[in-house]
Short mmCIF file of C-alpha atoms and ligand atoms in Angstrom, two decimals:
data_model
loop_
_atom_site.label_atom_id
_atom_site.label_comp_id
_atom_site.label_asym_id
_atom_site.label_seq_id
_atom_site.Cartn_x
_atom_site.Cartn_y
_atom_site.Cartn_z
CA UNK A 203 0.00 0.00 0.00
CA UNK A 204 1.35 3.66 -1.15
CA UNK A 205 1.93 5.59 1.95
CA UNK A 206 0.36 9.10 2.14
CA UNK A 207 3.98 10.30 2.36
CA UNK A 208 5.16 8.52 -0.84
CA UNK A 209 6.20 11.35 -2.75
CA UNK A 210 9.65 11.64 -1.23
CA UNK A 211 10.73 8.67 -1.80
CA UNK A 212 11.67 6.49 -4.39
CA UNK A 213 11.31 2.78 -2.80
CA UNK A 214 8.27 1.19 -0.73
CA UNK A 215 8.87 0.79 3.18
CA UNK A 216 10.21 -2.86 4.15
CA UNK A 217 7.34 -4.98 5.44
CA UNK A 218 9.06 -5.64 8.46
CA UNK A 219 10.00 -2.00 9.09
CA UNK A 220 6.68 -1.25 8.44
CA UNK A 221 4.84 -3.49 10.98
CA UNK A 222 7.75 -2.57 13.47
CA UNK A 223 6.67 1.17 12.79
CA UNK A 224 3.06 0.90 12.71
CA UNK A 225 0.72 1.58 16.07
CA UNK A 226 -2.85 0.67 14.47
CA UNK A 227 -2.91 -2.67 16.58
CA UNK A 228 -2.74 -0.32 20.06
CA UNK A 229 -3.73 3.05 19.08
CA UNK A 230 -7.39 2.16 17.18
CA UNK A 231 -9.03 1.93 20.45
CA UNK A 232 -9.01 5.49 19.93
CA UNK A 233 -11.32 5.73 16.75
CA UNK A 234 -13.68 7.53 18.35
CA UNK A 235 -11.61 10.75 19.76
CA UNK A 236 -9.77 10.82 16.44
CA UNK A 237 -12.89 11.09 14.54
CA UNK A 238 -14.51 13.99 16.94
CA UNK A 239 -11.39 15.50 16.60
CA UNK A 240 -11.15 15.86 13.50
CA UNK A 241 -15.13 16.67 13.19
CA UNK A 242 -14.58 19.74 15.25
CA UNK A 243 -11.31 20.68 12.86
CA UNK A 244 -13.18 20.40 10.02
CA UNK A 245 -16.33 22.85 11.55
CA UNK A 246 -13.46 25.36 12.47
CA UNK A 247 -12.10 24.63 8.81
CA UNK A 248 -15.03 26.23 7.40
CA UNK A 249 -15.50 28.24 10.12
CA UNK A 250 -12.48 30.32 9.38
CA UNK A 251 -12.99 29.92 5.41
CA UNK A 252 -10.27 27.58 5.35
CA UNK A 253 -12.04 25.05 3.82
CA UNK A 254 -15.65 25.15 2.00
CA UNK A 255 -18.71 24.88 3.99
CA UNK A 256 -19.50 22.27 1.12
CA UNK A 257 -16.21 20.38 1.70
CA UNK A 258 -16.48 20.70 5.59
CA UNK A 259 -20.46 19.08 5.47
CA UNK A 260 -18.82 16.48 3.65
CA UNK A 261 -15.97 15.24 5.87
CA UNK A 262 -18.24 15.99 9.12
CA UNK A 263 -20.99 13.19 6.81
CA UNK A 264 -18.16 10.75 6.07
CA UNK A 265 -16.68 10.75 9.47
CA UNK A 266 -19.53 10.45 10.68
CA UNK A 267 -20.43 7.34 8.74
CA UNK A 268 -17.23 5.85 9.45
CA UNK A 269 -17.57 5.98 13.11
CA UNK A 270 -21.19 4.52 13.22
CA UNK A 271 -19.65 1.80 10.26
CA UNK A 272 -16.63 0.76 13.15
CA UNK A 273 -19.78 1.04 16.20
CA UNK A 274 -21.67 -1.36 14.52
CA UNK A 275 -18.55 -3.83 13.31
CA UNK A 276 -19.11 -3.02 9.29
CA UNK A 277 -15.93 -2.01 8.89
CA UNK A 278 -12.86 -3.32 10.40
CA UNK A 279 -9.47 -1.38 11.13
CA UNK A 280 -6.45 -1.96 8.74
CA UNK A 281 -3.84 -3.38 10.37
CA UNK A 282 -1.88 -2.24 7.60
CA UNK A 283 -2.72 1.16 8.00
CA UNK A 284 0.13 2.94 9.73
CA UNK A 285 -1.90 4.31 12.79
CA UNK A 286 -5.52 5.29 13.28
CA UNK A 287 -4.92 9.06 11.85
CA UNK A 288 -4.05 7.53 8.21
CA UNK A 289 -6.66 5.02 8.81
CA UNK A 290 -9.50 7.42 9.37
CA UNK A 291 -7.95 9.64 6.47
CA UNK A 292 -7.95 7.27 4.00
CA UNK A 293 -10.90 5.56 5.03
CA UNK A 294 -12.47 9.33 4.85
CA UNK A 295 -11.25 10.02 1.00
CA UNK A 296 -12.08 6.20 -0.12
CA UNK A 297 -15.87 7.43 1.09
CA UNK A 298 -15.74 11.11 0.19
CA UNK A 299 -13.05 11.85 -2.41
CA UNK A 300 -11.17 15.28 -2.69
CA UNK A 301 -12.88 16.64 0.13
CA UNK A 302 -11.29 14.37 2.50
CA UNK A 303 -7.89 15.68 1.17
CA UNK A 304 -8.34 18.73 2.28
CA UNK A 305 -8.67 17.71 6.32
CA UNK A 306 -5.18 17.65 7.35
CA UNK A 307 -4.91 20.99 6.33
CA UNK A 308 -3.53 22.73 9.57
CA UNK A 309 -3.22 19.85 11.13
CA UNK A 310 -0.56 17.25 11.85
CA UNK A 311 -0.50 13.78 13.19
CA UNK A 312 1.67 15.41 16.21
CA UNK A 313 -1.03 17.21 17.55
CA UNK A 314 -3.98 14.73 16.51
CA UNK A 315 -2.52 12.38 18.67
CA UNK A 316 -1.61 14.52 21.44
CA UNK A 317 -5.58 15.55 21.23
CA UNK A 318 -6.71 11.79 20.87
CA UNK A 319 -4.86 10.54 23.71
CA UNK A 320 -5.96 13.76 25.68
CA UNK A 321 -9.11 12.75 25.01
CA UNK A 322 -9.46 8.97 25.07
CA UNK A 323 -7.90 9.51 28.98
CA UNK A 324 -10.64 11.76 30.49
CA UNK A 325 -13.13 9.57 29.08
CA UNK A 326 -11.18 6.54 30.46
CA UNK A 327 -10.86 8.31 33.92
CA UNK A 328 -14.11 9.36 34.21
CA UNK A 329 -14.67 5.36 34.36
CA UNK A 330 -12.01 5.06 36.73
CA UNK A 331 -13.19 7.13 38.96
CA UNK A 332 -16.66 6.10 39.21
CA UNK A 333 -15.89 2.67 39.98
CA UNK A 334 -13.40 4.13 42.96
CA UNK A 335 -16.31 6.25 44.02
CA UNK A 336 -18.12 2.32 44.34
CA UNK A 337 -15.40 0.85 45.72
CA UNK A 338 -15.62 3.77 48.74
CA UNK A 339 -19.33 3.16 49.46
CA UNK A 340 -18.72 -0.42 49.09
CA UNK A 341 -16.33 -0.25 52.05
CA UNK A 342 -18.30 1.92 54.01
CA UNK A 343 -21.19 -0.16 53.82
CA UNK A 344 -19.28 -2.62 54.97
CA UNK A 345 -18.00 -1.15 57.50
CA UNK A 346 -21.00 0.21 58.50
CA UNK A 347 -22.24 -3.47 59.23
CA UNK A 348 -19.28 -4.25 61.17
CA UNK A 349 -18.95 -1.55 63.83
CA UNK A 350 -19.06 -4.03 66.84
CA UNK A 351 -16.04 -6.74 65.20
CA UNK A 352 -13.36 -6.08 67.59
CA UNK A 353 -10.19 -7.54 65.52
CA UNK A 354 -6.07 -6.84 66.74
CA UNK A 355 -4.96 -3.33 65.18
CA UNK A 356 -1.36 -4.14 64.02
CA UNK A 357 1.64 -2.90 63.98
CA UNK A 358 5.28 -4.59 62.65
CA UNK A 359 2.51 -7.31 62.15
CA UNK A 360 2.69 -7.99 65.90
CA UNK A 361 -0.95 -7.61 67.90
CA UNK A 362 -0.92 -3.72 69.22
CA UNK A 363 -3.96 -2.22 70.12
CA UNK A 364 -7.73 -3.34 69.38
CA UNK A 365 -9.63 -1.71 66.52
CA UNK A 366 -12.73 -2.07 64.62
CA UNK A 367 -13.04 -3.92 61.42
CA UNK A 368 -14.97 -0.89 60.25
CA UNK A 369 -12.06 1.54 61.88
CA UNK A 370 -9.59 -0.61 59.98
CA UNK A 371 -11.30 -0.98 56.29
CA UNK A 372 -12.13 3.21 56.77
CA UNK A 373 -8.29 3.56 56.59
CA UNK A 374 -8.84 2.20 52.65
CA UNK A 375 -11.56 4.30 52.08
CA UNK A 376 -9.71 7.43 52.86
CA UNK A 377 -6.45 6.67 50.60
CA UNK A 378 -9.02 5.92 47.98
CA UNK A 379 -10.46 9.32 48.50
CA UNK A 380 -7.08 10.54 47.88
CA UNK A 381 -6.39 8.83 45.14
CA UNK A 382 -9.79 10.32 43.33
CA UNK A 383 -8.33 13.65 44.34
CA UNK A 384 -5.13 12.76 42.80
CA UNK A 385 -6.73 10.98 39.30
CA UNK A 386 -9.37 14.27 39.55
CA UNK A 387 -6.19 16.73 40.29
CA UNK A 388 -4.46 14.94 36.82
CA UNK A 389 -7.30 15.09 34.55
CA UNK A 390 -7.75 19.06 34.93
CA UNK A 391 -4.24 19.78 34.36
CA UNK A 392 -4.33 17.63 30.95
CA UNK A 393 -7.47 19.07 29.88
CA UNK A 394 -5.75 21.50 27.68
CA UNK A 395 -6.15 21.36 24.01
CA UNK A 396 -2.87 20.98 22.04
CA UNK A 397 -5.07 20.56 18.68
CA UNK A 398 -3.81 23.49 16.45
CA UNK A 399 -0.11 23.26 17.45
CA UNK A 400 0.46 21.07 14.50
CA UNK A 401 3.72 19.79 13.82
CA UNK A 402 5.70 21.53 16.52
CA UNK A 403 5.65 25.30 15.11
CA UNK A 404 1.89 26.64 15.08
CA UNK A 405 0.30 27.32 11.34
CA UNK A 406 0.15 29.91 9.09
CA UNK A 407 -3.52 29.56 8.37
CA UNK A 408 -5.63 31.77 10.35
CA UNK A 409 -7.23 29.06 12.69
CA UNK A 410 -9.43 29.47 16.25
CA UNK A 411 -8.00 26.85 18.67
CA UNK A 412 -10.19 28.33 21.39
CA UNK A 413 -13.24 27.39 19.44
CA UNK A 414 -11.42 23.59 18.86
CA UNK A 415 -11.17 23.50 22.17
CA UNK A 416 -14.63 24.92 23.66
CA UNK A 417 -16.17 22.35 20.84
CA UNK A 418 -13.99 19.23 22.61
CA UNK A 419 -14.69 20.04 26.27
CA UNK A 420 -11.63 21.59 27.14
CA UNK A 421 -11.15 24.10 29.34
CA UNK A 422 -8.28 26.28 27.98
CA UNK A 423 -5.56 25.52 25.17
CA UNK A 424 -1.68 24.39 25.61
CA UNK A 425 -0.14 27.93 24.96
CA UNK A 426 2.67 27.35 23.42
CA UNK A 427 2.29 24.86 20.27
CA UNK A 428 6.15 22.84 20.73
CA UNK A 429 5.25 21.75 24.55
CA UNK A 430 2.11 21.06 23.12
CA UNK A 431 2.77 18.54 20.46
CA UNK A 432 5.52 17.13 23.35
CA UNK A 433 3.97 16.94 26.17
CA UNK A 434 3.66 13.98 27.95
CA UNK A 435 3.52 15.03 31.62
CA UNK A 436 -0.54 13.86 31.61
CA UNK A 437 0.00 10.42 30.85
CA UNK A 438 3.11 10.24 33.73
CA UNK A 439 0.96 12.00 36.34
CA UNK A 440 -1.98 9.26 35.52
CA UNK A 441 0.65 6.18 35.88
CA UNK A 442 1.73 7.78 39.07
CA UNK A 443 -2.00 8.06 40.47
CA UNK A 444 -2.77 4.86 38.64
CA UNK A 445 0.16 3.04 40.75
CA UNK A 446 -0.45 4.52 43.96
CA UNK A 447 -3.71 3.44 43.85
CA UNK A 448 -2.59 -0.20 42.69
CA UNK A 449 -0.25 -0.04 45.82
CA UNK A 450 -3.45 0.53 47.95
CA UNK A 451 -5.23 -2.20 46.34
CA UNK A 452 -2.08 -4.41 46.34
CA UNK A 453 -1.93 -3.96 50.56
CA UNK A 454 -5.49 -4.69 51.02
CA UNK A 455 -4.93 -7.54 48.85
CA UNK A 456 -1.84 -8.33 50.84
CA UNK A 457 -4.26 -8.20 54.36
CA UNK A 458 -6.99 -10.04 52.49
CA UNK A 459 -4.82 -13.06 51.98
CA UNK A 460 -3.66 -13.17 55.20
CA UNK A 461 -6.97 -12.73 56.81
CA UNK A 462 -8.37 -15.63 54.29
CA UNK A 463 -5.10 -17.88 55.93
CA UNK A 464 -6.03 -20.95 58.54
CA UNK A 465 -3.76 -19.03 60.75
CA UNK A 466 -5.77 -15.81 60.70
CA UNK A 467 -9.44 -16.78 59.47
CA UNK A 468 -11.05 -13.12 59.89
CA UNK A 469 -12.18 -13.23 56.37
CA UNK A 470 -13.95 -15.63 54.30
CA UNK A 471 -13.99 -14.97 50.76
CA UNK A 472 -17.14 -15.96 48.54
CA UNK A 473 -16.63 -19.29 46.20
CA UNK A 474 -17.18 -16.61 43.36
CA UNK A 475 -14.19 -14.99 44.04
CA UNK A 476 -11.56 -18.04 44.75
CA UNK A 477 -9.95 -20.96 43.12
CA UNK A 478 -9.36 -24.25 44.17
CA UNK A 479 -5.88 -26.91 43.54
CA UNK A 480 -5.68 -28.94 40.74
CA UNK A 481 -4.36 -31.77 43.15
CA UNK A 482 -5.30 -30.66 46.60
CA UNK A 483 -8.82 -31.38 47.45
CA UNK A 484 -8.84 -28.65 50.28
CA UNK A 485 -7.44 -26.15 49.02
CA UNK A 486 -9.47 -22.91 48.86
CA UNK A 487 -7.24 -20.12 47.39
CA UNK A 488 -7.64 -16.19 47.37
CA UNK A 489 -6.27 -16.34 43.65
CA UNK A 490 -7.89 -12.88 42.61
CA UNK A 491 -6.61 -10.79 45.63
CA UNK A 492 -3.09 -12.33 44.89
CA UNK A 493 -3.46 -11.09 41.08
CA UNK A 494 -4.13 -7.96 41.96
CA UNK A 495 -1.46 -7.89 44.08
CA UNK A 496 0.86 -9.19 41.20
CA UNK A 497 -0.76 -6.45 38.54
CA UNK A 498 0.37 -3.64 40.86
CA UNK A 499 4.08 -4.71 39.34
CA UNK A 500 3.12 -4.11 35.73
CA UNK A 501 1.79 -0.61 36.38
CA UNK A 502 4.65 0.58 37.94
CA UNK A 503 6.70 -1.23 35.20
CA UNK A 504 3.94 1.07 32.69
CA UNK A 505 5.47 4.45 34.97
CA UNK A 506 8.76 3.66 34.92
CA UNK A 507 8.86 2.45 31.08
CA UNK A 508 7.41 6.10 30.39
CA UNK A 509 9.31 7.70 32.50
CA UNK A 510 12.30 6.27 30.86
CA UNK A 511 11.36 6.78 27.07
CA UNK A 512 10.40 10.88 27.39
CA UNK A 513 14.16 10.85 29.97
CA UNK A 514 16.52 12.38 27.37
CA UNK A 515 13.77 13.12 24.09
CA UNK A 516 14.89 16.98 22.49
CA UNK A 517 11.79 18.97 21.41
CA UNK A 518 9.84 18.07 19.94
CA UNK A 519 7.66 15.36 18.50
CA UNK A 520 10.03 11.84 18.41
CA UNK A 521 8.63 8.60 17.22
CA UNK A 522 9.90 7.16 20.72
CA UNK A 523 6.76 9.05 22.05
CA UNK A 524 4.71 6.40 20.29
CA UNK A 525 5.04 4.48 23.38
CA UNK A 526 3.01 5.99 25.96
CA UNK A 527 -0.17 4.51 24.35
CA UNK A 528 1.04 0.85 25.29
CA UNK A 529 1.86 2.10 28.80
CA UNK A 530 -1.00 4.29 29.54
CA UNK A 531 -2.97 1.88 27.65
CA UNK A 532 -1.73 -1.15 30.07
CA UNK A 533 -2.20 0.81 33.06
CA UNK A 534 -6.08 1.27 32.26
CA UNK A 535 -7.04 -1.77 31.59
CA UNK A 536 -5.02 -3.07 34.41
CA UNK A 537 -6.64 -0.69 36.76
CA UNK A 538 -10.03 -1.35 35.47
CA UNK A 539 -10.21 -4.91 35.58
CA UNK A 540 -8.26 -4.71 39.07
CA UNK A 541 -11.44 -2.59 40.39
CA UNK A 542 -13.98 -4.73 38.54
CA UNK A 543 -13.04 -7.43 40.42
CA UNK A 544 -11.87 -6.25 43.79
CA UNK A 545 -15.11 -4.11 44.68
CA UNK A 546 -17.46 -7.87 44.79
CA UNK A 547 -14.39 -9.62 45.88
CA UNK A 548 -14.41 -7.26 49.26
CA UNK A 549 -18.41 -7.19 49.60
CA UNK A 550 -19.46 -10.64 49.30
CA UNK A 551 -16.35 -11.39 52.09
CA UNK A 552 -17.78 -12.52 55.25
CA UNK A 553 -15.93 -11.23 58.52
CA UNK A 554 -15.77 -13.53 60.84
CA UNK A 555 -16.31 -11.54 64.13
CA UNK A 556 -15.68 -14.23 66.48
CA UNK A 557 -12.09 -15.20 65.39
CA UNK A 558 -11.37 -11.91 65.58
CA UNK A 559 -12.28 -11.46 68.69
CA UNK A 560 -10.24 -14.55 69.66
CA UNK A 561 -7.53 -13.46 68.30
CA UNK A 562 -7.81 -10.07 70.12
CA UNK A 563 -7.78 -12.08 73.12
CA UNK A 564 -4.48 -13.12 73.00
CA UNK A 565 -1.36 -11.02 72.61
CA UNK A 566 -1.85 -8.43 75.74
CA UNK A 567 -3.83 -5.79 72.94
CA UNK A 568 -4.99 -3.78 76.07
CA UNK A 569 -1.68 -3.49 77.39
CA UNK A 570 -1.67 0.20 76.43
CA UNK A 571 -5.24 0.49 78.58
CA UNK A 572 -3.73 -0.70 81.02
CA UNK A 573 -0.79 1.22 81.78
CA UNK A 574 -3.49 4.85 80.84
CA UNK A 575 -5.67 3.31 83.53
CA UNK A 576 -2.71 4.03 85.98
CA UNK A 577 -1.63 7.45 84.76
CA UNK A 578 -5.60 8.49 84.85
CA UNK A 579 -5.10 7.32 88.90
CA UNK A 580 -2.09 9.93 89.17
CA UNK A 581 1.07 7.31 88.31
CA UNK A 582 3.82 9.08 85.34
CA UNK A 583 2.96 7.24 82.15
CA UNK A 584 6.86 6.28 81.85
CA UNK A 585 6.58 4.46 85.40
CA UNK A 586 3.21 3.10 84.40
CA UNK A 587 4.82 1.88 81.19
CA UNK A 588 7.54 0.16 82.77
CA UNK A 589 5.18 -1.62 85.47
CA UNK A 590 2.85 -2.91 82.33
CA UNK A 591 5.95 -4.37 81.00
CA UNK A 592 6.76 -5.54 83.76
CA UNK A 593 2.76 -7.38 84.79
CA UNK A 594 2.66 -8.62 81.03
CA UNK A 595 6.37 -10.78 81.18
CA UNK A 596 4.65 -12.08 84.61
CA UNK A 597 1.21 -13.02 82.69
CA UNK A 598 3.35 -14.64 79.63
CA UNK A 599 5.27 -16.99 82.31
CA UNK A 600 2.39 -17.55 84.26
CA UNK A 601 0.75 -18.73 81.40
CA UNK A 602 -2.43 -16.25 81.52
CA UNK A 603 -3.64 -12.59 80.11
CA UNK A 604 -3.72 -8.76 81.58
CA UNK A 605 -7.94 -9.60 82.26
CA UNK A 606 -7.58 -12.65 83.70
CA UNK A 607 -4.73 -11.93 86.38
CA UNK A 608 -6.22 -12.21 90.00
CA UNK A 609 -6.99 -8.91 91.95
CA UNK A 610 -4.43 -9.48 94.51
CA UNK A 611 -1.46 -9.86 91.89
CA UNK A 612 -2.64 -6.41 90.74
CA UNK A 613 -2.77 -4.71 94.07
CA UNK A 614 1.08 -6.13 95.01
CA UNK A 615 1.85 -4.37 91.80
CA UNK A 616 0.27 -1.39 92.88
CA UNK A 617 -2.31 0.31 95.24
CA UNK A 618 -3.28 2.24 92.86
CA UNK A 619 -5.25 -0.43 91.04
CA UNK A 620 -9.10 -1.06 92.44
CA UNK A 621 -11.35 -3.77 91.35
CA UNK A 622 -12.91 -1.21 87.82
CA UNK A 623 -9.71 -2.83 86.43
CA UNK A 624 -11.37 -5.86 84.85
CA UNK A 625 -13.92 -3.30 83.10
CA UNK A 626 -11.27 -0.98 81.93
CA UNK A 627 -9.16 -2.72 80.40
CA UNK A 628 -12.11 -5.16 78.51
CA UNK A 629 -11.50 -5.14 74.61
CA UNK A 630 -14.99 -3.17 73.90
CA UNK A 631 -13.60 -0.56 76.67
CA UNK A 632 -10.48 -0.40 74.55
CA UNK A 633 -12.25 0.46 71.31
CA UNK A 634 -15.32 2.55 73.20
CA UNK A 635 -12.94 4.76 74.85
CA UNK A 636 -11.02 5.56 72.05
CA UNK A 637 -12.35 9.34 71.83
CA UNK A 638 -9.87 11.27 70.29
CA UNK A 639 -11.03 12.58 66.79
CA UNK A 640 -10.18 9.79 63.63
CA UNK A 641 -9.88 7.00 66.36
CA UNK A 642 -11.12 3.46 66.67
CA UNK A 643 -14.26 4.88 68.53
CA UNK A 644 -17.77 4.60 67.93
CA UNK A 645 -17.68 7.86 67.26
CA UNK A 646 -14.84 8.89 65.24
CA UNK A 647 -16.18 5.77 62.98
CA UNK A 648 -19.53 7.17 62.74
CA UNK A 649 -17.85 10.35 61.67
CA UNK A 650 -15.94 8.77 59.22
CA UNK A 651 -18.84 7.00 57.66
CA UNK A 652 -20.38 10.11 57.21
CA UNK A 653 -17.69 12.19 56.19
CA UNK A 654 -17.45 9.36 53.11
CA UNK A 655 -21.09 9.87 52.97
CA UNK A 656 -20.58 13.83 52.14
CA UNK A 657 -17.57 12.92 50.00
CA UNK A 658 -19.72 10.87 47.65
CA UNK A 659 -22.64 13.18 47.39
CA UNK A 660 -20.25 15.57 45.95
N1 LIG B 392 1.37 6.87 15.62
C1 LIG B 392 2.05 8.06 16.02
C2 LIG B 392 2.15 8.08 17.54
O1 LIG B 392 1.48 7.33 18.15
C3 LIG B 392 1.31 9.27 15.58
C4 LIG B 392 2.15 10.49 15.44
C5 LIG B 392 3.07 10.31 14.32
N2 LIG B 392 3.74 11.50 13.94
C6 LIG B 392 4.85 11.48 13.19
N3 LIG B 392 5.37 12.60 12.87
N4 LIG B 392 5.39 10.38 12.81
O2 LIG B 392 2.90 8.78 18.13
#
């Protein structure tokens, strides 16, 4: 096939050059941008009696067909083609004739695909973020149900203090929340129009970006047509809120298995969301929250990668830039499918309450109580601390636990203690007297909830 760029030279392209240079196979997902795109060029075209109002009716028509041709599966991309721009061109002049010739006029591929991509990426994230605005209710809903689960809070993965389930899925919630604000934060910094820069230098026709722009849905243009076309700070920014949300996901994930373990048991995960063994017959395994786990790798691979190509590019357009779209592209539909299947896999989980309480039970949680239920009768917290140390290494060779250690023992330790002990240092007194603001408390969870609440109505 002749390439539109023929005329220069004298022999064809290689075949294998050519399928090494071509992008068609990753970058037709964006048919649909490229074609409003160049819809809107062609009204300002005419607009600006660059083109005929005749011509301009025409292209709009054709592209028009063309898009409604690939919706409905009539016609089928290329693969030849060199990327979707030339496809849609030529596709465009096989329908219309001249008149499609005249499209790319103030136009180049450089800042068509800076548009598309532009494009293609708010529509994407507006996905995104709806399904992280589901994952956030999801969680509080469940950890609206699970208020009263008392569970070990952790810390170096030893047993610290006792916490809510609901206190301890919140803490989720609220990095999601950041990471909308981060996704939310990228998307109005890229929504910029670059359509008009053209090849790297601006045009000498007398065209009206702004009115490009207004037609697309952006809010301003790129002002200066070389960073423009070169640009590709958007697409980093998005990996960067793209991976720190996989992290999240990938240390939920990380908790989930553990929690789904023999050794732990807090969780049970529905069938629907677990695998079995191909040889052993017991074996019930938390296979998605593990893949999710594993995807966060490829989506920091998808920053870095990035990162690395644009490290080094002069100004402005370079063919290297052809590989954000595989990046960004990964990074989508890795996040995407990662939240499709993570927001059931956490809400048809059932806690079990009971083991968690059990395991609160052991591993001297309310040793912290203890030693504050001292320093509220008068005693320094550092001597308090010291004595708690001292009254759990007794319980641990003794063989029992801070609530179970008999009233005399406690007042040999000190006279300070009276029999309210017991009932101070109980796990639901733990967690109920936890009043300080964005604790484990009934109250700082309720507030949470509701803060979420507001979030989501906004
Ligand atoms: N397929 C190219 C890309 O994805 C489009 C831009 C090509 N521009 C050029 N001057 N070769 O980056």
């Amino acid at each position: 096939m002749d390439k539109m760029w023929a005329g220069r030279f004298s022999q064809q392209l290689d075949k294998i050059a050519d399928d090494f240079n071509s992008s068609i196979r990753f970058d037709c997902r964006m048919y649909k941008q490229d074609i409003e795109g160049s819809i809107a060029h062609a009204l300002m075209l005419a607009s600006k009696g660059i083109i005929s109002a005749d011509d301009s009716a025409k292209i709009i028509d054709g592209l028009t067909s063309i898009l409604e041709d690939i919706d409905n599966g009539t016609l089928a991309f290329d693969m030849n083609a060199e990327d979707i721009h030339m496809f849609i061109e030529s596709e465009l002049t096989k329908r219309i004739g001249d008149a499609g010739k005249r499209l790319h006029t103030a136009r180049s591929r450089n800042d068509q695909v800076a548009l598309d991509i532009r494009m293609y990426l708010r529509a994407e994230n507006e996905q995104i973020l709806s399904k992280i605005y589901s994952l956030i209710a999801a969680l509080r809903d469940k950890a609206a149900e699970n208020t009263d689960a008392i569970m070990p809070g952790y810390t170096h993965l030893q047993r610290a203090q006792p916490v809510t389930f609901a206190h301890h899925i919140l803490a989720y919630a609220m990095m999601f929340i950041r990471d909308c604000g981060r996704i939310s934060d990228a998307i109005k910094r890229m929504n910029s129009s670059p359509i008009g820069c053209c090849a790297l230098a601006g045009t000498t026709y007398n065209t009206d970006r702004y009115f490009e722009a207004q037609h697309l849905g952006f809010d301003s243009i790129t002002m200066n047509s070389i960073d423009g076309v070169s640009d590709r700070d958007f697409c980093l920014e998005l990996l960067s809120a793209y991976s720190v949300l996989m992290m999240h996901l990938s240390r939920f994930c990380e908790e989930i298995v553990m929690w789904s373990s023999w050794e732990f048991k807090f969780i049970e995960l529905s069938d629907s969301y677990s695998t079995g063994s191909s040889i052993m017959p017991q074996k019930k395994n938390p296979d998605m929250a593990e893949l999710i786990r594993g995807k966060c790798g490829r989506v920091y691979g998808d920053l870095v990668a990035l990162l690395t190509t644009l490290k080094g590019l002069p100004l402005a357009y370079n063919k290297d830039m052809q590989e954000d779209k595989e990046a960004i592209f990964d990074a989508v539909d890795t996040v995407n499918m990662c939240l499709d299947v993570f927001e059931p896999m956490i809400s048809t989980a059932s806690v079990l309450k009971d083991n968690m309480l059990t395991a609160s039970r052991k591993g001297f949680i309310n040793a912290t109580d203890l030693a504050d239920y001292l320093v509220k009768k008068g005693m320094p917290f550092r001597v308090a601390y010291k004595l708690v140390g001292e009254t759990v290494a007794y319980c641990i060779s003794n063989n029992t636990v801070l609530e179970e250690l008999p009233f005399d023992k406690y007042k040999e330790l000190s006279e300070l203690f009276d029999e309210d002990v017991y009932d101070e240092i109980s796990l639901e007194a733990c967690v109920n007297k936890r009043i300080s603001q964005g604790g484990t408390g009934p109250k700082s969870v309720q507030d949470q909830i509701d803060y979420i609440t507001e979030f989501l109505a906004k």
